[in-house]
Amino acid sequence: MIMPFIQILGYNVFDPLEVTPELIADIGTKKGEKVDYAILKDGQPIMLFECKKAGGDLNINNASQLFRYFHVTAARFGVLTNGLVYRFFTDLEQPNKMDEKPFFEFNILDFKERDVEELKKFAKASFDLDTILTTANDLKYTRAIQNRLAEWMTNPPEEFVRLISYELLGNKRFTPVVKDQFTLITKRAFEQLLGERINERLKGAMTPEKTLVIEQSAPIIPSENTSEPQVVTTEDEAEGFHLVRAILREFISPKRIVMRDAQSYCAILLDDNNRKPICRLRFNNPQNLRLGIFNEKKEELLQPLESIDDIFNFADQLKATISSYETAAKE
């Protein structure tokens, strides 16, 4: 199962210069220690695979070899797998020392669309060390929080129930009876909220898609070429615009964030002012989504996006841009 998985990522398993089985990784006085599989780029290992028996336990205590190999090779990613589940590790916490917890896990029998998008980053055609490391930290903690919230939905812990009920109880004491009551209420509230969100998504999916046409704010000058293409705002651009609004709504009123579309990009402005660009959505090519963010000199820096949701990865930069405009306005 491991070789087909590596092959799906685009690597030639029959080329020992690209995929090397039993790569020798000498460790201290131990000579001849071997990595099960190593994926190479320019002669250097970029990913190490330690393989366990099919369906075997992937407890971190069974990954001692991978820890040692990671320390003595140039690879930045270690993969612990039993052929069905693939756990990806790196050195986010301490340089050159593999973390004890994976930042990404892929189960070939149980995966979501977002898991596939993350896995694509490790494919030969799109592998970029800096891009993966940039998102790995957020991904690691995002997954951890998602797992914790999923646990709380089915079995809310006392500390969480106490926190939720604190402002609602007023002067009432958090007695065992109150605890049991609010535990059930919290669980029911989670279930209802989740159900409502699912219904909203289903309603949205059943609503016919509409293409938004944004009128140009400047006067339209008649053109001799009547076949000149019209500026059309796509659904992707509209979704990106709403994501930016969602990111910044805690800092400024969403009404101040305005979208102005053009042929080559979709501009998102503060107060509909060209001198206050927040970002640019360069989504004309769906296979090459890019986000243009601005530095202190208002120079545009293009950032590749695997999906529209990746805009959240640049929340800090977008907030910093807004902050700079607001600070300048007060001076």
PDB file of N, CA and C in Angstrom, residues 69-159:
ATOM      1  N   TYR A  69      16.143   8.761  12.513  1.00  0.00           N
ATOM      2  CA  TYR A  69      16.441   9.049  11.117  1.00  0.00           C
ATOM      3  C   TYR A  69      16.259  10.536  10.818  1.00  0.00           C
ATOM      4  N   PHE A  70      15.183  11.098  11.344  1.00  0.00           N
ATOM      5  CA  PHE A  70      14.873  12.512  11.110  1.00  0.00           C
ATOM      6  C   PHE A  70      16.018  13.397  11.594  1.00  0.00           C
ATOM      7  N   HIS A  71      16.617  13.022  12.702  1.00  0.00           N
ATOM      8  CA  HIS A  71      17.665  13.838  13.324  1.00  0.00           C
ATOM      9  C   HIS A  71      18.954  13.861  12.505  1.00  0.00           C
ATOM     10  N   VAL A  72      19.239  12.779  11.788  1.00  0.00           N
ATOM     11  CA  VAL A  72      20.539  12.676  11.107  1.00  0.00           C
ATOM     12  C   VAL A  72      20.453  12.893   9.598  1.00  0.00           C
ATOM     13  N   THR A  73      19.264  13.161   9.060  1.00  0.00           N
ATOM     14  CA  THR A  73      19.143  13.428   7.629  1.00  0.00           C
ATOM     15  C   THR A  73      18.677  14.864   7.408  1.00  0.00           C
ATOM     16  N   ALA A  74      18.681  15.272   6.130  1.00  0.00           N
ATOM     17  CA  ALA A  74      18.269  16.638   5.785  1.00  0.00           C
ATOM     18  C   ALA A  74      16.759  16.763   5.616  1.00  0.00           C
ATOM     19  N   ALA A  75      16.046  15.651   5.711  1.00  0.00           N
ATOM     20  CA  ALA A  75      14.595  15.674   5.500  1.00  0.00           C
ATOM     21  C   ALA A  75      13.892  16.502   6.564  1.00  0.00           C
ATOM     22  N   ARG A  76      12.856  17.228   6.152  1.00  0.00           N
ATOM     23  CA  ARG A  76      12.072  18.035   7.095  1.00  0.00           C
ATOM     24  C   ARG A  76      10.721  17.401   7.408  1.00  0.00           C
ATOM     25  N   PHE A  77      10.410  16.285   6.731  1.00  0.00           N
ATOM     26  CA  PHE A  77       9.131  15.631   6.969  1.00  0.00           C
ATOM     27  C   PHE A  77       9.322  14.130   7.176  1.00  0.00           C
ATOM     28  N   GLY A  78       8.719  13.631   8.230  1.00  0.00           N
ATOM     29  CA  GLY A  78       8.728  12.203   8.512  1.00  0.00           C
ATOM     30  C   GLY A  78       7.307  11.685   8.471  1.00  0.00           C
ATOM     31  N   VAL A  79       7.118  10.501   7.887  1.00  0.00           N
ATOM     32  CA  VAL A  79       5.782   9.919   7.750  1.00  0.00           C
ATOM     33  C   VAL A  79       5.764   8.552   8.416  1.00  0.00           C
ATOM     34  N   LEU A  80       4.873   8.387   9.365  1.00  0.00           N
ATOM     35  CA  LEU A  80       4.675   7.107  10.045  1.00  0.00           C
ATOM     36  C   LEU A  80       3.381   6.510   9.506  1.00  0.00           C
ATOM     37  N   THR A  81       3.447   5.286   8.959  1.00  0.00           N
ATOM     38  CA  THR A  81       2.273   4.727   8.299  1.00  0.00           C
ATOM     39  C   THR A  81       2.143   3.223   8.508  1.00  0.00           C
ATOM     40  N   ASN A  82       0.901   2.770   8.459  1.00  0.00           N
ATOM     41  CA  ASN A  82       0.613   1.332   8.452  1.00  0.00           C
ATOM     42  C   ASN A  82      -0.052   0.936   7.137  1.00  0.00           C
ATOM     43  N   GLY A  83       0.091   1.783   6.137  1.00  0.00           N
ATOM     44  CA  GLY A  83      -0.486   1.519   4.831  1.00  0.00           C
ATOM     45  C   GLY A  83      -1.872   2.101   4.642  1.00  0.00           C
ATOM     46  N   LEU A  84      -2.566   2.346   5.732  1.00  0.00           N
ATOM     47  CA  LEU A  84      -3.908   2.922   5.676  1.00  0.00           C
ATOM     48  C   LEU A  84      -3.924   4.354   6.199  1.00  0.00           C
ATOM     49  N   VAL A  85      -3.231   4.566   7.306  1.00  0.00           N
ATOM     50  CA  VAL A  85      -3.147   5.886   7.921  1.00  0.00           C
ATOM     51  C   VAL A  85      -1.729   6.422   7.756  1.00  0.00           C
ATOM     52  N   TYR A  86      -1.619   7.667   7.326  1.00  0.00           N
ATOM     53  CA  TYR A  86      -0.316   8.301   7.125  1.00  0.00           C
ATOM     54  C   TYR A  86      -0.240   9.531   8.028  1.00  0.00           C
ATOM     55  N   ARG A  87       0.690   9.522   8.964  1.00  0.00           N
ATOM     56  CA  ARG A  87       0.869  10.643   9.884  1.00  0.00           C
ATOM     57  C   ARG A  87       2.136  11.405   9.525  1.00  0.00           C
ATOM     58  N   PHE A  88       1.981  12.703   9.287  1.00  0.00           N
ATOM     59  CA  PHE A  88       3.078  13.550   8.837  1.00  0.00           C
ATOM     60  C   PHE A  88       3.625  14.375  10.007  1.00  0.00           C
ATOM     61  N   PHE A  89       4.945  14.299  10.183  1.00  0.00           N
ATOM     62  CA  PHE A  89       5.619  15.016  11.262  1.00  0.00           C
ATOM     63  C   PHE A  89       6.641  15.993  10.685  1.00  0.00           C
ATOM     64  N   THR A  90       6.981  17.020  11.459  1.00  0.00           N
ATOM     65  CA  THR A  90       8.090  17.911  11.121  1.00  0.00           C
ATOM     66  C   THR A  90       8.687  18.433  12.426  1.00  0.00           C
ATOM     67  N   ASP A  91       9.489  19.487  12.340  1.00  0.00           N
ATOM     68  CA  ASP A  91      10.175  19.993  13.540  1.00  0.00           C
ATOM     69  C   ASP A  91       9.722  21.414  13.875  1.00  0.00           C
ATOM     70  N   LEU A  92       8.441  21.576  14.160  1.00  0.00           N
ATOM     71  CA  LEU A  92       7.899  22.897  14.478  1.00  0.00           C
ATOM     72  C   LEU A  92       8.338  23.391  15.845  1.00  0.00           C
ATOM     73  N   GLU A  93       8.483  22.489  16.803  1.00  0.00           N
ATOM     74  CA  GLU A  93       8.755  22.887  18.184  1.00  0.00           C
ATOM     75  C   GLU A  93      10.238  23.093  18.466  1.00  0.00           C
ATOM     76  N   GLN A  94      11.080  22.269  17.870  1.00  0.00           N
ATOM     77  CA  GLN A  94      12.520  22.384  18.094  1.00  0.00           C
ATOM     78  C   GLN A  94      13.252  21.985  16.820  1.00  0.00           C
ATOM     79  N   PRO A  95      14.119  22.851  16.283  1.00  0.00           N
ATOM     80  CA  PRO A  95      14.805  22.567  15.023  1.00  0.00           C
ATOM     81  C   PRO A  95      15.540  21.230  15.047  1.00  0.00           C
ATOM     82  N   ASN A  96      15.381  20.486  13.949  1.00  0.00           N
ATOM     83  CA  ASN A  96      16.098  19.230  13.732  1.00  0.00           C
ATOM     84  C   ASN A  96      15.693  18.134  14.717  1.00  0.00           C
ATOM     85  N   LYS A  97      14.596  18.336  15.440  1.00  0.00           N
ATOM     86  CA  LYS A  97      14.066  17.303  16.332  1.00  0.00           C
ATOM     87  C   LYS A  97      12.589  17.114  16.003  1.00  0.00           C
ATOM     88  N   MET A  98      12.237  15.915  15.576  1.00  0.00           N
ATOM     89  CA  MET A  98      10.874  15.662  15.127  1.00  0.00           C
ATOM     90  C   MET A  98       9.870  15.825  16.268  1.00  0.00           C
ATOM     91  N   ASP A  99       8.776  16.532  15.981  1.00  0.00           N
ATOM     92  CA  ASP A  99       7.726  16.721  16.983  1.00  0.00           C
ATOM     93  C   ASP A  99       7.102  15.382  17.362  1.00  0.00           C
ATOM     94  N   GLU A 100       6.564  15.322  18.559  1.00  0.00           N
ATOM     95  CA  GLU A 100       5.922  14.090  19.011  1.00  0.00           C
ATOM     96  C   GLU A 100       4.512  13.937  18.450  1.00  0.00           C
ATOM     97  N   LYS A 101       3.922  15.048  18.007  1.00  0.00           N
ATOM     98  CA  LYS A 101       2.573  14.981  17.456  1.00  0.00           C
ATOM     99  C   LYS A 101       2.598  15.345  15.976  1.00  0.00           C
ATOM    100  N   PRO A 102       1.862  14.616  15.152  1.00  0.00           N
ATOM    101  CA  PRO A 102       1.826  14.936  13.719  1.00  0.00           C
ATOM    102  C   PRO A 102       1.049  16.222  13.474  1.00  0.00           C
ATOM    103  N   PHE A 103       1.418  16.940  12.424  1.00  0.00           N
ATOM    104  CA  PHE A 103       0.673  18.150  12.072  1.00  0.00           C
ATOM    105  C   PHE A 103      -0.403  17.851  11.036  1.00  0.00           C
ATOM    106  N   PHE A 104      -0.352  16.632  10.467  1.00  0.00           N
ATOM    107  CA  PHE A 104      -1.342  16.258   9.453  1.00  0.00           C
ATOM    108  C   PHE A 104      -1.482  14.745   9.423  1.00  0.00           C
ATOM    109  N   GLU A 105      -2.707  14.282   9.234  1.00  0.00           N
ATOM    110  CA  GLU A 105      -2.967  12.842   9.149  1.00  0.00           C
ATOM    111  C   GLU A 105      -3.915  12.583   7.990  1.00  0.00           C
ATOM    112  N   PHE A 106      -3.589  11.547   7.206  1.00  0.00           N
ATOM    113  CA  PHE A 106      -4.434  11.180   6.071  1.00  0.00           C
ATOM    114  C   PHE A 106      -4.783   9.705   6.169  1.00  0.00           C
ATOM    115  N   ASN A 107      -6.085   9.422   6.185  1.00  0.00           N
ATOM    116  CA  ASN A 107      -6.582   8.048   6.252  1.00  0.00           C
ATOM    117  C   ASN A 107      -7.218   7.726   4.909  1.00  0.00           C
ATOM    118  N   ILE A 108      -6.669   6.757   4.185  1.00  0.00           N
ATOM    119  CA  ILE A 108      -7.162   6.491   2.831  1.00  0.00           C
ATOM    120  C   ILE A 108      -8.569   5.889   2.831  1.00  0.00           C
ATOM    121  N   LEU A 109      -9.043   5.440   3.997  1.00  0.00           N
ATOM    122  CA  LEU A 109     -10.393   4.892   4.096  1.00  0.00           C
ATOM    123  C   LEU A 109     -11.389   5.904   4.661  1.00  0.00           C
ATOM    124  N   ASP A 110     -10.902   7.018   5.139  1.00  0.00           N
ATOM    125  CA  ASP A 110     -11.782   8.011   5.765  1.00  0.00           C
ATOM    126  C   ASP A 110     -11.133   9.392   5.667  1.00  0.00           C
ATOM    127  N   PHE A 111     -11.426  10.103   4.597  1.00  0.00           N
ATOM    128  CA  PHE A 111     -10.828  11.431   4.428  1.00  0.00           C
ATOM    129  C   PHE A 111     -11.857  12.407   3.890  1.00  0.00           C
ATOM    130  N   LYS A 112     -11.567  13.695   4.094  1.00  0.00           N
ATOM    131  CA  LYS A 112     -12.432  14.771   3.628  1.00  0.00           C
ATOM    132  C   LYS A 112     -11.729  15.520   2.499  1.00  0.00           C
ATOM    133  N   GLU A 113     -12.484  16.356   1.818  1.00  0.00           N
ATOM    134  CA  GLU A 113     -11.930  17.102   0.685  1.00  0.00           C
ATOM    135  C   GLU A 113     -10.755  17.967   1.113  1.00  0.00           C
ATOM    136  N   ARG A 114     -10.856  18.577   2.307  1.00  0.00           N
ATOM    137  CA  ARG A 114      -9.762  19.434   2.764  1.00  0.00           C
ATOM    138  C   ARG A 114      -8.492  18.621   3.025  1.00  0.00           C
ATOM    139  N   ASP A 115      -8.657  17.326   3.389  1.00  0.00           N
ATOM    140  CA  ASP A 115      -7.489  16.467   3.590  1.00  0.00           C
ATOM    141  C   ASP A 115      -6.762  16.234   2.269  1.00  0.00           C
ATOM    142  N   VAL A 116      -7.534  16.061   1.208  1.00  0.00           N
ATOM    143  CA  VAL A 116      -6.934  15.861  -0.118  1.00  0.00           C
ATOM    144  C   VAL A 116      -6.155  17.105  -0.532  1.00  0.00           C
ATOM    145  N   GLU A 117      -6.725  18.285  -0.256  1.00  0.00           N
ATOM    146  CA  GLU A 117      -6.047  19.535  -0.612  1.00  0.00           C
ATOM    147  C   GLU A 117      -4.718  19.669   0.128  1.00  0.00           C
ATOM    148  N   GLU A 118      -4.686  19.256   1.391  1.00  0.00           N
ATOM    149  CA  GLU A 118      -3.435  19.312   2.149  1.00  0.00           C
ATOM    150  C   GLU A 118      -2.435  18.297   1.609  1.00  0.00           C
ATOM    151  N   LEU A 119      -2.922  17.108   1.271  1.00  0.00           N
ATOM    152  CA  LEU A 119      -2.032  16.063   0.757  1.00  0.00           C
ATOM    153  C   LEU A 119      -1.388  16.478  -0.557  1.00  0.00           C
ATOM    154  N   LYS A 120      -2.116  17.229  -1.372  1.00  0.00           N
ATOM    155  CA  LYS A 120      -1.588  17.671  -2.666  1.00  0.00           C
ATOM    156  C   LYS A 120      -0.308  18.485  -2.512  1.00  0.00           C
ATOM    157  N   LYS A 121      -0.140  19.135  -1.371  1.00  0.00           N
ATOM    158  CA  LYS A 121       1.055  19.947  -1.155  1.00  0.00           C
ATOM    159  C   LYS A 121       2.322  19.097  -1.139  1.00  0.00           C
ATOM    160  N   PHE A 122       2.175  17.794  -0.864  1.00  0.00           N
ATOM    161  CA  PHE A 122       3.332  16.903  -0.815  1.00  0.00           C
ATOM    162  C   PHE A 122       3.596  16.231  -2.160  1.00  0.00           C
ATOM    163  N   ALA A 123       2.744  16.497  -3.144  1.00  0.00           N
ATOM    164  CA  ALA A 123       2.928  15.909  -4.466  1.00  0.00           C
ATOM    165  C   ALA A 123       4.179  16.481  -5.128  1.00  0.00           C
ATOM    166  N   LYS A 124       4.774  15.693  -5.990  1.00  0.00           N
ATOM    167  CA  LYS A 124       6.016  16.102  -6.655  1.00  0.00           C
ATOM    168  C   LYS A 124       5.827  17.407  -7.424  1.00  0.00           C
ATOM    169  N   ALA A 125       4.688  17.548  -8.098  1.00  0.00           N
ATOM    170  CA  ALA A 125       4.469  18.715  -8.955  1.00  0.00           C
ATOM    171  C   ALA A 125       4.302  20.007  -8.168  1.00  0.00           C
ATOM    172  N   SER A 126       3.885  19.907  -6.907  1.00  0.00           N
ATOM    173  CA  SER A 126       3.601  21.131  -6.144  1.00  0.00           C
ATOM    174  C   SER A 126       4.398  21.241  -4.854  1.00  0.00           C
ATOM    175  N   PHE A 127       5.329  20.305  -4.615  1.00  0.00           N
ATOM    176  CA  PHE A 127       6.066  20.303  -3.349  1.00  0.00           C
ATOM    177  C   PHE A 127       6.895  21.580  -3.203  1.00  0.00           C
ATOM    178  N   ASP A 128       6.638  22.292  -2.109  1.00  0.00           N
ATOM    179  CA  ASP A 128       7.399  23.502  -1.795  1.00  0.00           C
ATOM    180  C   ASP A 128       7.588  23.534  -0.283  1.00  0.00           C
ATOM    181  N   LEU A 129       8.828  23.393   0.139  1.00  0.00           N
ATOM    182  CA  LEU A 129       9.132  23.270   1.563  1.00  0.00           C
ATOM    183  C   LEU A 129       8.591  24.441   2.369  1.00  0.00           C
ATOM    184  N   ASP A 130       8.856  25.658   1.918  1.00  0.00           N
ATOM    185  CA  ASP A 130       8.450  26.843   2.681  1.00  0.00           C
ATOM    186  C   ASP A 130       6.933  26.949   2.806  1.00  0.00           C
ATOM    187  N   THR A 131       6.228  26.629   1.718  1.00  0.00           N
ATOM    188  CA  THR A 131       4.766  26.705   1.744  1.00  0.00           C
ATOM    189  C   THR A 131       4.179  25.740   2.764  1.00  0.00           C
ATOM    190  N   ILE A 132       4.696  24.511   2.778  1.00  0.00           N
ATOM    191  CA  ILE A 132       4.170  23.508   3.710  1.00  0.00           C
ATOM    192  C   ILE A 132       4.482  23.891   5.145  1.00  0.00           C
ATOM    193  N   LEU A 133       5.707  24.336   5.396  1.00  0.00           N
ATOM    194  CA  LEU A 133       6.087  24.699   6.766  1.00  0.00           C
ATOM    195  C   LEU A 133       5.295  25.901   7.269  1.00  0.00           C
ATOM    196  N   THR A 134       4.970  26.820   6.347  1.00  0.00           N
ATOM    197  CA  THR A 134       4.214  28.009   6.742  1.00  0.00           C
ATOM    198  C   THR A 134       2.827  27.634   7.259  1.00  0.00           C
ATOM    199  N   THR A 135       2.202  26.667   6.599  1.00  0.00           N
ATOM    200  CA  THR A 135       0.838  26.280   6.985  1.00  0.00           C
ATOM    201  C   THR A 135       0.800  25.153   8.012  1.00  0.00           C
ATOM    202  N   ALA A 136       1.928  24.464   8.218  1.00  0.00           N
ATOM    203  CA  ALA A 136       1.937  23.289   9.099  1.00  0.00           C
ATOM    204  C   ALA A 136       1.550  23.634  10.531  1.00  0.00           C
ATOM    205  N   ASN A 137       2.064  24.751  11.028  1.00  0.00           N
ATOM    206  CA  ASN A 137       1.790  25.118  12.422  1.00  0.00           C
ATOM    207  C   ASN A 137       0.298  25.391  12.636  1.00  0.00           C
ATOM    208  N   ASP A 138      -0.289  26.202  11.745  1.00  0.00           N
ATOM    209  CA  ASP A 138      -1.719  26.479  11.852  1.00  0.00           C
ATOM    210  C   ASP A 138      -2.534  25.202  11.689  1.00  0.00           C
ATOM    211  N   LEU A 139      -2.120  24.368  10.753  1.00  0.00           N
ATOM    212  CA  LEU A 139      -2.838  23.128  10.488  1.00  0.00           C
ATOM    213  C   LEU A 139      -2.825  22.215  11.705  1.00  0.00           C
ATOM    214  N   LYS A 140      -1.673  22.136  12.352  1.00  0.00           N
ATOM    215  CA  LYS A 140      -1.525  21.271  13.527  1.00  0.00           C
ATOM    216  C   LYS A 140      -2.504  21.670  14.621  1.00  0.00           C
ATOM    217  N   TYR A 141      -2.548  22.958  14.933  1.00  0.00           N
ATOM    218  CA  TYR A 141      -3.410  23.411  16.024  1.00  0.00           C
ATOM    219  C   TYR A 141      -4.877  23.474  15.606  1.00  0.00           C
ATOM    220  N   THR A 142      -5.124  23.747  14.331  1.00  0.00           N
ATOM    221  CA  THR A 142      -6.504  23.732  13.846  1.00  0.00           C
ATOM    222  C   THR A 142      -7.106  22.349  14.001  1.00  0.00           C
ATOM    223  N   ARG A 143      -6.336  21.320  13.608  1.00  0.00           N
ATOM    224  CA  ARG A 143      -6.823  19.942  13.737  1.00  0.00           C
ATOM    225  C   ARG A 143      -7.048  19.589  15.197  1.00  0.00           C
ATOM    226  N   ALA A 144      -6.134  20.009  16.052  1.00  0.00           N
ATOM    227  CA  ALA A 144      -6.257  19.691  17.473  1.00  0.00           C
ATOM    228  C   ALA A 144      -7.517  20.323  18.063  1.00  0.00           C
ATOM    229  N   ILE A 145      -7.782  21.575  17.685  1.00  0.00           N
ATOM    230  CA  ILE A 145      -8.973  22.260  18.192  1.00  0.00           C
ATOM    231  C   ILE A 145     -10.240  21.615  17.643  1.00  0.00           C
ATOM    232  N   GLN A 146     -10.217  21.235  16.367  1.00  0.00           N
ATOM    233  CA  GLN A 146     -11.374  20.567  15.782  1.00  0.00           C
ATOM    234  C   GLN A 146     -11.680  19.263  16.508  1.00  0.00           C
ATOM    235  N   ASN A 147     -10.637  18.490  16.796  1.00  0.00           N
ATOM    236  CA  ASN A 147     -10.833  17.223  17.507  1.00  0.00           C
ATOM    237  C   ASN A 147     -11.383  17.458  18.909  1.00  0.00           C
ATOM    238  N   ARG A 148     -10.858  18.494  19.569  1.00  0.00           N
ATOM    239  CA  ARG A 148     -11.329  18.784  20.920  1.00  0.00           C
ATOM    240  C   ARG A 148     -12.797  19.229  20.909  1.00  0.00           C
ATOM    241  N   LEU A 149     -13.149  20.084  19.952  1.00  0.00           N
ATOM    242  CA  LEU A 149     -14.537  20.532  19.855  1.00  0.00           C
ATOM    243  C   LEU A 149     -15.471  19.371  19.542  1.00  0.00           C
ATOM    244  N   ALA A 150     -15.001  18.444  18.693  1.00  0.00           N
ATOM    245  CA  ALA A 150     -15.818  17.271  18.368  1.00  0.00           C
ATOM    246  C   ALA A 150     -16.077  16.433  19.617  1.00  0.00           C
ATOM    247  N   GLU A 151     -15.055  16.314  20.478  1.00  0.00           N
ATOM    248  CA  GLU A 151     -15.226  15.587  21.735  1.00  0.00           C
ATOM    249  C   GLU A 151     -16.229  16.305  22.634  1.00  0.00           C
ATOM    250  N   TRP A 152     -16.105  17.620  22.703  1.00  0.00           N
ATOM    251  CA  TRP A 152     -16.986  18.400  23.573  1.00  0.00           C
ATOM    252  C   TRP A 152     -18.437  18.357  23.099  1.00  0.00           C
ATOM    253  N   MET A 153     -18.644  18.207  21.798  1.00  0.00           N
ATOM    254  CA  MET A 153     -20.010  18.148  21.281  1.00  0.00           C
ATOM    255  C   MET A 153     -20.747  16.921  21.799  1.00  0.00           C
ATOM    256  N   THR A 154     -20.045  15.803  21.902  1.00  0.00           N
ATOM    257  CA  THR A 154     -20.678  14.565  22.360  1.00  0.00           C
ATOM    258  C   THR A 154     -20.573  14.373  23.863  1.00  0.00           C
ATOM    259  N   ASN A 155     -19.548  14.955  24.461  1.00  0.00           N
ATOM    260  CA  ASN A 155     -19.347  14.787  25.902  1.00  0.00           C
ATOM    261  C   ASN A 155     -18.747  16.059  26.494  1.00  0.00           C
ATOM    262  N   PRO A 156     -19.550  17.097  26.695  1.00  0.00           N
ATOM    263  CA  PRO A 156     -19.019  18.372  27.209  1.00  0.00           C
ATOM    264  C   PRO A 156     -18.374  18.198  28.583  1.00  0.00           C
ATOM    265  N   PRO A 157     -17.099  18.586  28.762  1.00  0.00           N
ATOM    266  CA  PRO A 157     -16.448  18.461  30.070  1.00  0.00           C
ATOM    267  C   PRO A 157     -17.002  19.480  31.061  1.00  0.00           C
ATOM    268  N   GLU A 158     -16.829  19.192  32.335  1.00  0.00           N
ATOM    269  CA  GLU A 158     -17.381  20.062  33.372  1.00  0.00           C
ATOM    270  C   GLU A 158     -16.847  21.484  33.262  1.00  0.00           C
ATOM    271  N   GLU A 159     -15.531  21.650  32.980  1.00  0.00           N
ATOM    272  CA  GLU A 159     -14.941  22.985  32.905  1.00  0.00           C
ATOM    273  C   GLU A 159     -15.602  23.818  31.805  1.00  0.00           C
TER     274      GLU A 159
END
